[in-house]
mmCIF file of C-alpha atoms in Angstrom:
data_model
loop_
_atom_site.group_PDB
_atom_site.id
_atom_site.type_symbol
_atom_site.label_atom_id
_atom_site.label_comp_id
_atom_site.label_asym_id
_atom_site.label_seq_id
_atom_site.Cartn_x
_atom_site.Cartn_y
_atom_site.Cartn_z
ATOM 1 C CA UNK A 86 0.000 0.000 0.000
ATOM 2 C CA UNK A 87 2.869 2.344 0.817
ATOM 3 C CA UNK A 88 4.449 1.637 -2.576
ATOM 4 C CA UNK A 89 1.108 2.346 -4.258
ATOM 5 C CA UNK A 90 0.781 5.668 -2.439
ATOM 6 C CA UNK A 91 4.316 6.530 -3.476
ATOM 7 C CA UNK A 92 3.451 5.779 -7.109
ATOM 8 C CA UNK A 93 0.364 7.982 -6.850
ATOM 9 C CA UNK A 94 2.466 10.800 -5.395
ATOM 10 C CA UNK A 95 5.076 10.457 -8.144
ATOM 11 C CA UNK A 96 2.321 10.623 -10.765
ATOM 12 C CA UNK A 97 1.074 13.807 -9.070
ATOM 13 C CA UNK A 98 -2.433 12.472 -8.523
ATOM 14 C CA UNK A 99 -3.952 15.118 -6.286
ATOM 15 C CA UNK A 100 -6.879 13.250 -4.762
ATOM 16 C CA UNK A 101 -7.891 12.186 -1.277
ATOM 17 C CA UNK A 102 -9.670 9.089 -2.562
ATOM 18 C CA UNK A 103 -8.355 5.581 -2.059
ATOM 19 C CA UNK A 104 -8.995 2.417 -3.998
ATOM 20 C CA UNK A 105 -11.659 0.076 -2.646
ATOM 21 C CA UNK A 106 -12.904 -3.441 -3.307
ATOM 22 C CA UNK A 107 -16.429 -4.309 -4.346
ATOM 23 C CA UNK A 108 -19.001 -6.445 -2.554
ATOM 24 C CA UNK A 109 -20.704 -9.006 -4.768
ATOM 25 C CA UNK A 110 -24.123 -8.482 -3.190
ATOM 26 C CA UNK A 111 -24.099 -4.690 -3.679
ATOM 27 C CA UNK A 112 -23.711 -3.545 -7.271
ATOM 28 C CA UNK A 113 -23.068 0.065 -6.329
ATOM 29 C CA UNK A 114 -19.806 -1.008 -4.663
ATOM 30 C CA UNK A 115 -18.633 -2.254 -8.083
ATOM 31 C CA UNK A 116 -19.245 1.184 -9.544
ATOM 32 C CA UNK A 117 -17.374 2.882 -6.689
ATOM 33 C CA UNK A 118 -14.456 0.471 -7.100
ATOM 34 C CA UNK A 119 -14.155 1.092 -10.851
ATOM 35 C CA UNK A 120 -14.608 4.843 -10.446
ATOM 36 C CA UNK A 121 -11.798 5.067 -7.894
ATOM 37 C CA UNK A 122 -9.575 2.738 -9.950
ATOM 38 C CA UNK A 123 -9.801 5.063 -12.958
ATOM 39 C CA UNK A 124 -8.458 7.921 -10.872
ATOM 40 C CA UNK A 125 -5.351 5.842 -10.062
ATOM 41 C CA UNK A 126 -4.835 4.412 -13.543
ATOM 42 C CA UNK A 127 -1.328 5.908 -13.921
ATOM 43 C CA UNK A 128 -0.419 4.814 -10.392
ATOM 44 C CA UNK A 129 -1.326 1.205 -11.221
ATOM 45 C CA UNK A 130 0.770 1.345 -14.366
ATOM 46 C CA UNK A 131 3.780 2.699 -12.444
ATOM 47 C CA UNK A 132 3.283 0.114 -9.689
ATOM 48 C CA UNK A 133 3.442 -2.641 -12.304
ATOM 49 C CA UNK A 134 6.841 -1.345 -13.409
ATOM 50 C CA UNK A 135 8.325 -0.781 -9.945
ATOM 51 C CA UNK A 136 6.881 -3.637 -7.864
ATOM 52 C CA UNK A 137 7.463 -7.170 -9.282
ATOM 53 C CA UNK A 138 5.341 -8.753 -6.530
ATOM 54 C CA UNK A 139 2.283 -6.804 -7.694
ATOM 55 C CA UNK A 140 2.508 -8.394 -11.135
ATOM 56 C CA UNK A 141 3.254 -11.855 -9.729
ATOM 57 C CA UNK A 142 0.189 -11.793 -7.481
ATOM 58 C CA UNK A 143 -2.184 -10.654 -10.235
ATOM 59 C CA UNK A 144 -0.795 -13.239 -12.652
ATOM 60 C CA UNK A 145 -2.258 -15.869 -10.332
ATOM 61 C CA UNK A 146 -5.720 -14.526 -11.236
ATOM 62 C CA UNK A 147 -6.248 -12.835 -14.616
ATOM 63 C CA UNK A 148 -3.159 -10.712 -14.833
ATOM 64 C CA UNK A 149 -2.636 -6.979 -14.611
ATOM 65 C CA UNK A 150 -5.126 -4.703 -16.416
ATOM 66 C CA UNK A 151 -4.095 -3.826 -19.957
ATOM 67 C CA UNK A 152 -5.087 -0.845 -22.073
ATOM 68 C CA UNK A 153 -8.165 -2.660 -23.404
ATOM 69 C CA UNK A 154 -9.371 -3.326 -19.844
ATOM 70 C CA UNK A 155 -8.968 0.336 -18.911
ATOM 71 C CA UNK A 156 -10.850 1.391 -22.047
ATOM 72 C CA UNK A 157 -13.704 -0.950 -21.171
ATOM 73 C CA UNK A 158 -13.901 0.425 -17.624
ATOM 74 C CA UNK A 159 -13.908 4.003 -18.943
ATOM 75 C CA UNK A 160 -16.884 3.197 -21.129
ATOM 76 C CA UNK A 161 -18.711 1.256 -18.409
ATOM 77 C CA UNK A 162 -18.424 3.737 -15.512
ATOM 78 C CA UNK A 163 -20.656 6.455 -17.085
ATOM 79 C CA UNK A 164 -23.263 3.764 -17.781
ATOM 80 C CA UNK A 165 -23.260 2.564 -14.149
ATOM 81 C CA UNK A 166 -23.152 6.119 -12.812
ATOM 82 C CA UNK A 167 -26.637 6.762 -14.179
ATOM 83 C CA UNK A 168 -28.060 4.006 -11.980
ATOM 84 C CA UNK A 169 -25.936 4.992 -9.003
ATOM 85 C CA UNK A 170 -27.093 8.628 -9.176
ATOM 86 C CA UNK A 171 -30.698 7.537 -9.682
ATOM 87 C CA UNK A 172 -30.547 5.244 -6.656
ATOM 88 C CA UNK A 173 -29.066 7.965 -4.470
ATOM 89 C CA UNK A 174 -31.612 10.519 -5.702
ATOM 90 C CA UNK A 175 -34.768 8.529 -4.992
ATOM 91 C CA UNK A 176 -33.495 7.035 -1.721
ATOM 92 C CA UNK A 177 -33.463 10.360 0.105
ATOM 93 C CA UNK A 178 -35.614 10.954 3.162
ATOM 94 C CA UNK A 179 -35.053 14.674 3.785
ATOM 95 C CA UNK A 180 -36.441 15.987 0.492
ATOM 96 C CA UNK A 181 -39.291 15.332 -1.947
ATOM 97 C CA UNK A 182 -38.736 12.282 -4.172
ATOM 98 C CA UNK A 183 -42.136 11.499 -5.726
ATOM 99 C CA UNK A 184 -41.717 14.122 -8.477
ATOM 100 C CA UNK A 185 -38.213 12.815 -9.316
ATOM 101 C CA UNK A 186 -39.223 9.188 -9.906
ATOM 102 C CA UNK A 187 -40.806 10.047 -13.257
ATOM 103 C CA UNK A 188 -37.545 11.507 -14.581
ATOM 104 C CA UNK A 189 -35.509 8.593 -13.234
ATOM 105 C CA UNK A 190 -37.708 5.823 -14.628
ATOM 106 C CA UNK A 191 -38.151 7.223 -18.114
ATOM 107 C CA UNK A 192 -34.649 8.679 -18.285
ATOM 108 C CA UNK A 193 -33.316 5.163 -17.721
ATOM 109 C CA UNK A 194 -35.788 3.776 -20.268
ATOM 110 C CA UNK A 195 -34.549 6.143 -22.985
ATOM 111 C CA UNK A 196 -30.925 5.492 -22.056
ATOM 112 C CA UNK A 197 -31.378 1.709 -22.246
ATOM 113 C CA UNK A 198 -33.086 2.032 -25.616
ATOM 114 C CA UNK A 199 -30.122 4.039 -26.865
ATOM 115 C CA UNK A 200 -27.575 1.544 -25.466
ATOM 116 C CA UNK A 201 -29.248 -1.412 -27.209
ATOM 117 C CA UNK A 202 -27.785 0.031 -30.414
ATOM 118 C CA UNK A 203 -24.331 0.584 -28.909
ATOM 119 C CA UNK A 204 -21.237 -0.170 -30.976
ATOM 120 C CA UNK A 205 -19.746 -2.039 -27.998
ATOM 121 C CA UNK A 206 -21.135 -5.550 -28.169
ATOM 122 C CA UNK A 207 -20.922 -6.220 -24.432
ATOM 123 C CA UNK A 208 -22.815 -2.997 -23.697
ATOM 124 C CA UNK A 209 -25.450 -3.934 -26.225
ATOM 125 C CA UNK A 210 -26.017 -7.360 -24.659
ATOM 126 C CA UNK A 211 -26.136 -5.925 -21.134
ATOM 127 C CA UNK A 212 -28.515 -3.124 -22.150
ATOM 128 C CA UNK A 213 -30.915 -5.561 -23.827
ATOM 129 C CA UNK A 214 -31.100 -7.691 -20.706
ATOM 130 C CA UNK A 215 -31.657 -4.640 -18.553
ATOM 131 C CA UNK A 216 -34.283 -3.315 -20.959
ATOM 132 C CA UNK A 217 -36.188 -6.597 -20.717
ATOM 133 C CA UNK A 218 -36.177 -6.337 -16.923
ATOM 134 C CA UNK A 219 -37.215 -2.671 -17.101
ATOM 135 C CA UNK A 220 -40.091 -3.391 -19.479
ATOM 136 C CA UNK A 221 -41.388 -6.081 -17.137
ATOM 137 C CA UNK A 222 -42.395 -3.343 -14.711
ATOM 138 C CA UNK A 223 -42.610 -0.182 -16.822
ATOM 139 C CA UNK A 224 -43.098 -1.410 -20.375
ATOM 140 C CA UNK A 225 -46.907 -1.271 -20.417
ATOM 141 C CA UNK A 226 -48.765 1.965 -19.823
ATOM 142 C CA UNK A 227 -51.851 0.114 -18.540
ATOM 143 C CA UNK A 228 -50.032 -1.383 -15.530
ATOM 144 C CA UNK A 229 -48.461 1.818 -14.198
ATOM 145 C CA UNK A 230 -49.809 3.716 -11.212
ATOM 146 C CA UNK A 231 -50.853 7.050 -12.700
ATOM 147 C CA UNK A 232 -49.844 8.912 -9.539
ATOM 148 C CA UNK A 233 -46.362 8.690 -11.005
ATOM 149 C CA UNK A 234 -47.499 11.142 -13.696
ATOM 150 C CA UNK A 235 -49.610 13.264 -11.353
ATOM 151 C CA UNK A 236 -46.511 13.946 -9.243
ATOM 152 C CA UNK A 237 -44.608 15.437 -12.176
ATOM 153 C CA UNK A 238 -47.693 17.396 -13.296
ATOM 154 C CA UNK A 239 -47.774 18.997 -9.846
ATOM 155 C CA UNK A 240 -44.183 20.108 -10.322
ATOM 156 C CA UNK A 241 -44.479 23.726 -11.606
ATOM 157 C CA UNK A 242 -41.294 23.263 -13.662
ATOM 158 C CA UNK A 243 -42.817 20.600 -15.947
ATOM 159 C CA UNK A 244 -46.603 20.058 -15.628
ATOM 160 C CA UNK A 245 -48.890 18.099 -17.946
ATOM 161 C CA UNK A 246 -47.350 19.002 -21.288
ATOM 162 C CA UNK A 247 -43.937 17.660 -20.314
ATOM 163 C CA UNK A 248 -45.404 14.440 -18.885
ATOM 164 C CA UNK A 249 -47.312 13.747 -22.090
ATOM 165 C CA UNK A 250 -44.214 14.520 -24.185
ATOM 166 C CA UNK A 251 -42.139 11.937 -22.287
ATOM 167 C CA UNK A 252 -44.925 9.353 -22.416
ATOM 168 C CA UNK A 253 -45.214 9.825 -26.172
ATOM 169 C CA UNK A 254 -41.450 9.296 -26.477
ATOM 170 C CA UNK A 255 -41.733 5.978 -24.637
ATOM 171 C CA UNK A 256 -45.201 4.589 -25.414
ATOM 172 C CA UNK A 257 -46.212 6.525 -28.547
ATOM 173 C CA UNK A 258 -46.963 4.884 -31.892
ATOM 174 C CA UNK A 259 -44.038 6.636 -33.549
ATOM 175 C CA UNK A 260 -41.687 4.949 -31.065
ATOM 176 C CA UNK A 261 -43.090 1.435 -31.310
ATOM 177 C CA UNK A 262 -45.974 1.815 -28.862
ATOM 178 C CA UNK A 263 -49.701 1.400 -29.339
ATOM 179 C CA UNK A 264 -50.869 4.734 -27.895
ATOM 180 C CA UNK A 265 -51.465 7.993 -29.710
ATOM 181 C CA UNK A 266 -50.421 11.258 -28.093
ATOM 182 C CA UNK A 267 -54.054 12.285 -27.584
ATOM 183 C CA UNK A 268 -54.868 8.992 -25.856
ATOM 184 C CA UNK A 269 -51.950 9.410 -23.474
ATOM 185 C CA UNK A 270 -53.001 12.991 -22.761
ATOM 186 C CA UNK A 271 -56.612 12.018 -22.096
ATOM 187 C CA UNK A 272 -55.568 9.202 -19.740
ATOM 188 C CA UNK A 273 -53.404 11.404 -17.552
ATOM 189 C CA UNK A 274 -55.661 14.441 -17.755
ATOM 190 C CA UNK A 275 -58.704 12.341 -16.895
ATOM 191 C CA UNK A 276 -57.117 11.091 -13.681
ATOM 192 C CA UNK A 277 -55.970 14.610 -12.855
ATOM 193 C CA UNK A 278 -59.455 16.067 -13.258
ATOM 194 C CA UNK A 279 -61.097 13.258 -11.273
ATOM 195 C CA UNK A 280 -58.626 13.795 -8.488
ATOM 196 C CA UNK A 281 -59.262 17.530 -8.581
ATOM 197 C CA UNK A 282 -63.036 17.011 -8.312
ATOM 198 C CA UNK A 283 -62.591 14.692 -5.318
ATOM 199 C CA UNK A 284 -60.457 17.239 -3.506
ATOM 200 C CA UNK A 285 -62.941 19.970 -4.389
ATOM 201 C CA UNK A 286 -65.742 17.980 -2.788
ATOM 202 C CA UNK A 287 -63.655 17.249 0.306
ATOM 203 C CA UNK A 288 -62.943 20.948 0.668
ATOM 204 C CA UNK A 289 -66.612 21.711 0.175
ATOM 205 C CA UNK A 290 -66.147 23.954 -2.840
ATOM 206 C CA UNK A 291 -68.444 22.079 -5.197
ATOM 207 C CA UNK A 292 -70.937 20.072 -3.241
ATOM 208 C CA UNK A 293 -70.700 21.930 0.068
ATOM 209 C CA UNK A 294 -70.702 25.466 -1.316
ATOM 210 C CA UNK A 295 -73.352 24.686 -3.895
ATOM 211 C CA UNK A 296 -75.650 23.139 -1.361
ATOM 212 C CA UNK A 297 -75.157 26.005 1.052
ATOM 213 C CA UNK A 298 -75.770 28.505 -1.733
ATOM 214 C CA UNK A 299 -78.895 26.680 -2.768
ATOM 215 C CA UNK A 300 -80.187 26.579 0.787
ATOM 216 C CA UNK A 301 -79.509 30.280 1.361
ATOM 217 C CA UNK A 302 -81.060 31.392 -1.904
ATOM 218 C CA UNK A 303 -83.896 28.891 -2.336
ATOM 219 C CA UNK A 304 -87.386 30.307 -1.754
ATOM 220 C CA UNK A 305 -89.147 29.616 1.473
ATOM 221 C CA UNK A 306 -91.895 27.131 0.708
ATOM 222 C CA UNK A 307 -93.806 28.183 3.799
ATOM 223 C CA UNK A 308 -93.688 31.843 2.854
ATOM 224 C CA UNK A 309 -97.064 32.327 1.199
ATOM 225 C CA UNK A 310 -96.432 36.027 0.697
ATOM 226 C CA UNK A 311 -93.600 35.350 -1.759
ATOM 227 C CA UNK A 312 -94.554 36.325 -5.290
ATOM 228 C CA UNK A 313 -93.901 34.355 -8.465
ATOM 229 C CA UNK A 314 -91.429 36.989 -9.628
ATOM 230 C CA UNK A 315 -89.404 36.677 -6.418
ATOM 231 C CA UNK A 316 -89.363 32.901 -6.746
ATOM 232 C CA UNK A 317 -88.002 33.026 -10.312
ATOM 233 C CA UNK A 318 -85.388 35.631 -9.376
ATOM 234 C CA UNK A 319 -84.122 33.522 -6.500
ATOM 235 C CA UNK A 320 -84.048 30.405 -8.662
ATOM 236 C CA UNK A 321 -82.049 32.302 -11.275
ATOM 237 C CA UNK A 322 -79.561 33.568 -8.655
ATOM 238 C CA UNK A 323 -79.192 30.081 -7.177
ATOM 239 C CA UNK A 324 -78.558 28.504 -10.579
ATOM 240 C CA UNK A 325 -76.111 31.239 -11.552
ATOM 241 C CA UNK A 326 -74.164 30.811 -8.316
ATOM 242 C CA UNK A 327 -73.960 27.041 -8.828
ATOM 243 C CA UNK A 328 -72.550 27.591 -12.317
ATOM 244 C CA UNK A 329 -70.056 30.136 -11.051
ATOM 245 C CA UNK A 330 -68.887 27.771 -8.298
ATOM 246 C CA UNK A 331 -68.363 25.013 -10.869
ATOM 247 C CA UNK A 332 -66.473 27.338 -13.210
ATOM 248 C CA UNK A 333 -64.291 28.638 -10.375
ATOM 249 C CA UNK A 334 -63.235 25.191 -9.165
ATOM 250 C CA UNK A 335 -62.452 23.946 -12.651
ATOM 251 C CA UNK A 336 -60.622 27.091 -13.691
ATOM 252 C CA UNK A 337 -58.159 26.796 -10.799
ATOM 253 C CA UNK A 338 -56.640 23.632 -12.249
ATOM 254 C CA UNK A 339 -56.712 25.081 -15.734
ATOM 255 C CA UNK A 340 -55.042 28.268 -14.578
ATOM 256 C CA UNK A 341 -52.263 26.298 -12.925
ATOM 257 C CA UNK A 342 -51.630 24.237 -16.057
ATOM 258 C CA UNK A 343 -51.641 27.254 -18.386
ATOM 259 C CA UNK A 344 -49.391 29.553 -16.366
ATOM 260 C CA UNK A 345 -45.740 29.752 -17.417
ATOM 261 C CA UNK A 346 -43.327 27.091 -16.199
ATOM 262 C CA UNK A 347 -40.792 27.778 -13.479
ATOM 263 C CA UNK A 348 -37.111 27.717 -14.365
ATOM 264 C CA UNK A 349 -35.892 24.106 -14.202
ATOM 265 C CA UNK A 350 -32.249 25.252 -14.234
ATOM 266 C CA UNK A 351 -32.575 26.695 -10.747
ATOM 267 C CA UNK A 352 -30.776 24.187 -8.504
ATOM 268 C CA UNK A 353 -32.100 25.861 -5.362
ATOM 269 C CA UNK A 354 -35.770 25.433 -6.346
ATOM 270 C CA UNK A 355 -37.851 24.194 -3.398
ATOM 271 C CA UNK A 356 -41.117 22.691 -4.599
ATOM 272 C CA UNK A 357 -42.686 22.623 -1.135
ATOM 273 C CA UNK A 358 -41.854 26.280 -0.567
ATOM 274 C CA UNK A 359 -43.346 27.110 -3.977
ATOM 275 C CA UNK A 360 -46.642 25.433 -3.143
ATOM 276 C CA UNK A 361 -46.724 27.068 0.276
ATOM 277 C CA UNK A 362 -46.292 30.447 -1.372
ATOM 278 C CA UNK A 363 -49.001 29.790 -4.001
ATOM 279 C CA UNK A 364 -51.478 27.922 -1.773
ATOM 280 C CA UNK A 365 -53.702 30.985 -1.663
ATOM 281 C CA UNK A 366 -53.812 31.182 -5.450
ATOM 282 C CA UNK A 367 -54.383 27.423 -5.911
ATOM 283 C CA UNK A 368 -56.024 26.231 -2.667
ATOM 284 C CA UNK A 369 -57.326 22.911 -4.015
ATOM 285 C CA UNK A 370 -54.393 22.003 -6.255
ATOM 286 C CA UNK A 371 -52.032 22.788 -3.376
ATOM 287 C CA UNK A 372 -53.856 20.194 -1.258
ATOM 288 C CA UNK A 373 -53.314 17.651 -4.031
ATOM 289 C CA UNK A 374 -49.636 18.578 -4.161
ATOM 290 C CA UNK A 375 -49.322 18.313 -0.386
ATOM 291 C CA UNK A 376 -50.565 14.708 -0.378
ATOM 292 C CA UNK A 377 -48.895 13.478 -3.562
ATOM 293 C CA UNK A 378 -45.492 15.016 -2.923
ATOM 294 C CA UNK A 379 -45.432 13.579 0.604
ATOM 295 C CA UNK A 380 -45.261 10.012 -0.761
ATOM 296 C CA UNK A 381 -41.740 8.494 -0.488
ATOM 297 C CA UNK A 382 -40.829 6.355 -3.511
ATOM 298 C CA UNK A 383 -38.419 4.015 -1.723
ATOM 299 C CA UNK A 384 -37.896 2.331 1.631
ATOM 300 C CA UNK A 385 -34.809 2.010 3.771
ATOM 301 C CA UNK A 386 -32.706 -0.996 2.778
ATOM 302 C CA UNK A 387 -31.916 -3.486 5.520
ATOM 303 C CA UNK A 388 -28.165 -2.999 5.165
ATOM 304 C CA UNK A 389 -28.684 0.731 5.688
ATOM 305 C CA UNK A 390 -30.659 0.111 8.856
ATOM 306 C CA UNK A 391 -27.764 -1.842 10.364
ATOM 307 C CA UNK A 392 -25.049 0.417 8.961
ATOM 308 C CA UNK A 393 -23.038 2.861 11.062
ATOM 309 C CA UNK A 394 -22.281 4.943 7.998
ATOM 310 C CA UNK A 395 -24.466 7.862 9.004
ATOM 311 C CA UNK A 396 -28.035 7.100 7.859
ATOM 312 C CA UNK A 397 -30.645 8.085 10.413
ATOM 313 C CA UNK A 398 -33.866 6.103 10.667
ATOM 314 C CA UNK A 399 -37.198 7.854 10.935
ATOM 315 C CA UNK A 400 -40.759 6.718 11.475
ATOM 316 C CA UNK A 401 -41.785 7.451 7.876
ATOM 317 C CA UNK A 402 -39.202 5.327 6.109
ATOM 318 C CA UNK A 403 -38.933 2.087 8.066
ATOM 319 C CA UNK A 404 -41.173 -0.835 8.977
ATOM 320 C CA UNK A 405 -38.986 -1.744 11.966
ATOM 321 C CA UNK A 406 -40.608 -1.647 15.376
ATOM 322 C CA UNK A 407 -39.754 1.310 17.642
ATOM 323 C CA UNK A 408 -37.895 -1.025 20.035
ATOM 324 C CA UNK A 409 -35.620 -2.345 17.260
ATOM 325 C CA UNK A 410 -35.000 1.172 15.927
ATOM 326 C CA UNK A 411 -34.061 2.376 19.412
ATOM 327 C CA UNK A 412 -31.672 -0.552 19.824
ATOM 328 C CA UNK A 413 -30.010 0.163 16.478
ATOM 329 C CA UNK A 414 -29.577 3.853 17.212
ATOM 330 C CA UNK A 415 -28.097 3.081 20.638
ATOM 331 C CA UNK A 416 -25.674 0.553 19.172
ATOM 332 C CA UNK A 417 -24.694 3.056 16.495
ATOM 333 C CA UNK A 418 -24.044 5.706 19.147
ATOM 334 C CA UNK A 419 -21.925 3.335 21.238
ATOM 335 C CA UNK A 420 -19.843 2.303 18.244
ATOM 336 C CA UNK A 421 -19.212 5.914 17.300
ATOM 337 C CA UNK A 422 -18.357 7.101 20.792
ATOM 338 C CA UNK A 423 -14.700 7.757 21.503
ATOM 339 C CA UNK A 424 -12.966 5.366 23.872
ATOM 340 C CA UNK A 425 -12.019 6.894 27.231
ATOM 341 C CA UNK A 426 -8.409 6.524 28.441
ATOM 342 C CA UNK A 427 -7.961 4.202 31.422
ATOM 343 C CA UNK A 428 -5.947 5.406 34.421
ATOM 344 C CA UNK A 429 -4.310 2.237 35.730
ATOM 345 C CA UNK A 430 -3.257 3.745 39.045
ATOM 346 C CA UNK A 431 -6.776 4.946 39.740
ATOM 347 C CA UNK A 432 -8.210 1.535 38.837
ATOM 348 C CA UNK A 433 -5.732 -0.252 41.118
ATOM 349 C CA UNK A 434 -6.671 2.000 44.008
ATOM 350 C CA UNK A 435 -10.370 1.230 43.523
ATOM 351 C CA UNK A 436 -9.646 -2.504 43.428
ATOM 352 C CA UNK A 437 -7.630 -2.332 46.620
ATOM 353 C CA UNK A 438 -10.441 -0.443 48.342
ATOM 354 C CA UNK A 439 -12.967 -3.055 47.221
ATOM 355 C CA UNK A 440 -10.745 -5.879 48.463
ATOM 356 C CA UNK A 441 -10.302 -4.176 51.843
ATOM 357 C CA UNK A 442 -14.065 -3.673 52.197
ATOM 358 C CA UNK A 443 -14.649 -7.316 51.292
ATOM 359 C CA UNK A 444 -12.148 -8.503 53.934
ATOM 360 C CA UNK A 445 -13.748 -6.339 56.617
ATOM 361 C CA UNK A 446 -17.173 -7.635 55.641
ATOM 362 C CA UNK A 447 -16.008 -11.233 55.882
ATOM 363 C CA UNK A 448 -14.401 -10.628 59.287
ATOM 364 C CA UNK A 449 -17.533 -9.000 60.659
ATOM 365 C CA UNK A 450 -19.684 -11.842 59.367
ATOM 366 C CA UNK A 451 -17.337 -14.424 60.971
ATOM 367 C CA UNK A 452 -17.512 -12.657 64.308
ATOM 368 C CA UNK A 453 -21.301 -12.636 64.242
ATOM 369 C CA UNK A 454 -21.442 -16.376 63.437
ATOM 370 C CA UNK A 455 -19.066 -17.245 66.317
ATOM 371 C CA UNK A 456 -21.182 -15.239 68.743
ATOM 372 C CA UNK A 457 -24.276 -17.112 67.679
ATOM 373 C CA UNK A 458 -22.545 -20.468 68.223
ATOM 374 C CA UNK A 459 -21.424 -19.452 71.763
ATOM 375 C CA UNK A 460 -24.969 -18.399 72.598
ATOM 376 C CA UNK A 461 -26.306 -21.808 71.552
#
């Protein structure tokens, strides 16, 4: 290891990273191993020249990496990085992830489709196998939970038009699918409108407000003094108010979809803060966004739950019982705590004091027993 570090220093590799080995059961460790190995490519080449034992040891396996191996790794790392970044992005627990899943799923789908025509034969074979696995879950529009699309529609940077564009790219007739662009639009828009109507009724805008308006405006059947003209006027006002309520609730969703998109290049954009700011302008749609965006798209992996690497468990992301979670957090805290230095002299003094107390106790007990025997 010291020789390797010396080679890295001689090659002027200014990095604080170190090489690492992969774990067969965790594919992301393979990516991290290859990524770090590329950084030290020149150091490995120098080590091969200066350390004969390095070459002898690797010859027992498959030999030292040649230029073709390095070229293959360089082409493979960007491919694996897409999945690594996607996994890290949707596994977060301190930020919204439901609106990111759409981009991850269909970004990977388009990338796999592109890689199936790769000039590198091994990449082509791997991409085809991965595409078959991807299509098993995401290949058919009928089997997908449409909340996936609603989440991206409720993102003010993209909305319905962008969702339908991506769906057309993946499932459209022009790209080998069976759906027209209008059919995809109607499917997503239909779910969006139904959801909007349900939230309107829960808030009391449609059914509640209409019924209250009708009750407040409807003529009093017991009022015999009411004229026919007054009855017709009140009926007209009640009907007009019902229509206005319906137009108002529907126009809120339409206004949100038609307003200009937010800048998607802004890395500091906070979608929850945006909806909080515009909740007065879109009271019903903001309720939809509150519930949909609160859905996490992944769960904590078991290895993360038992890891001391820094992940913190919370009640929203784990199915573990509170007792098990408490035990894991305590164990993690104990493992991280710094060891206290032991003062041997102080410990010896405490031991001697304990031994002296024990001797005195034994002597006192013996005296008491002898007195009891004499009494008998």
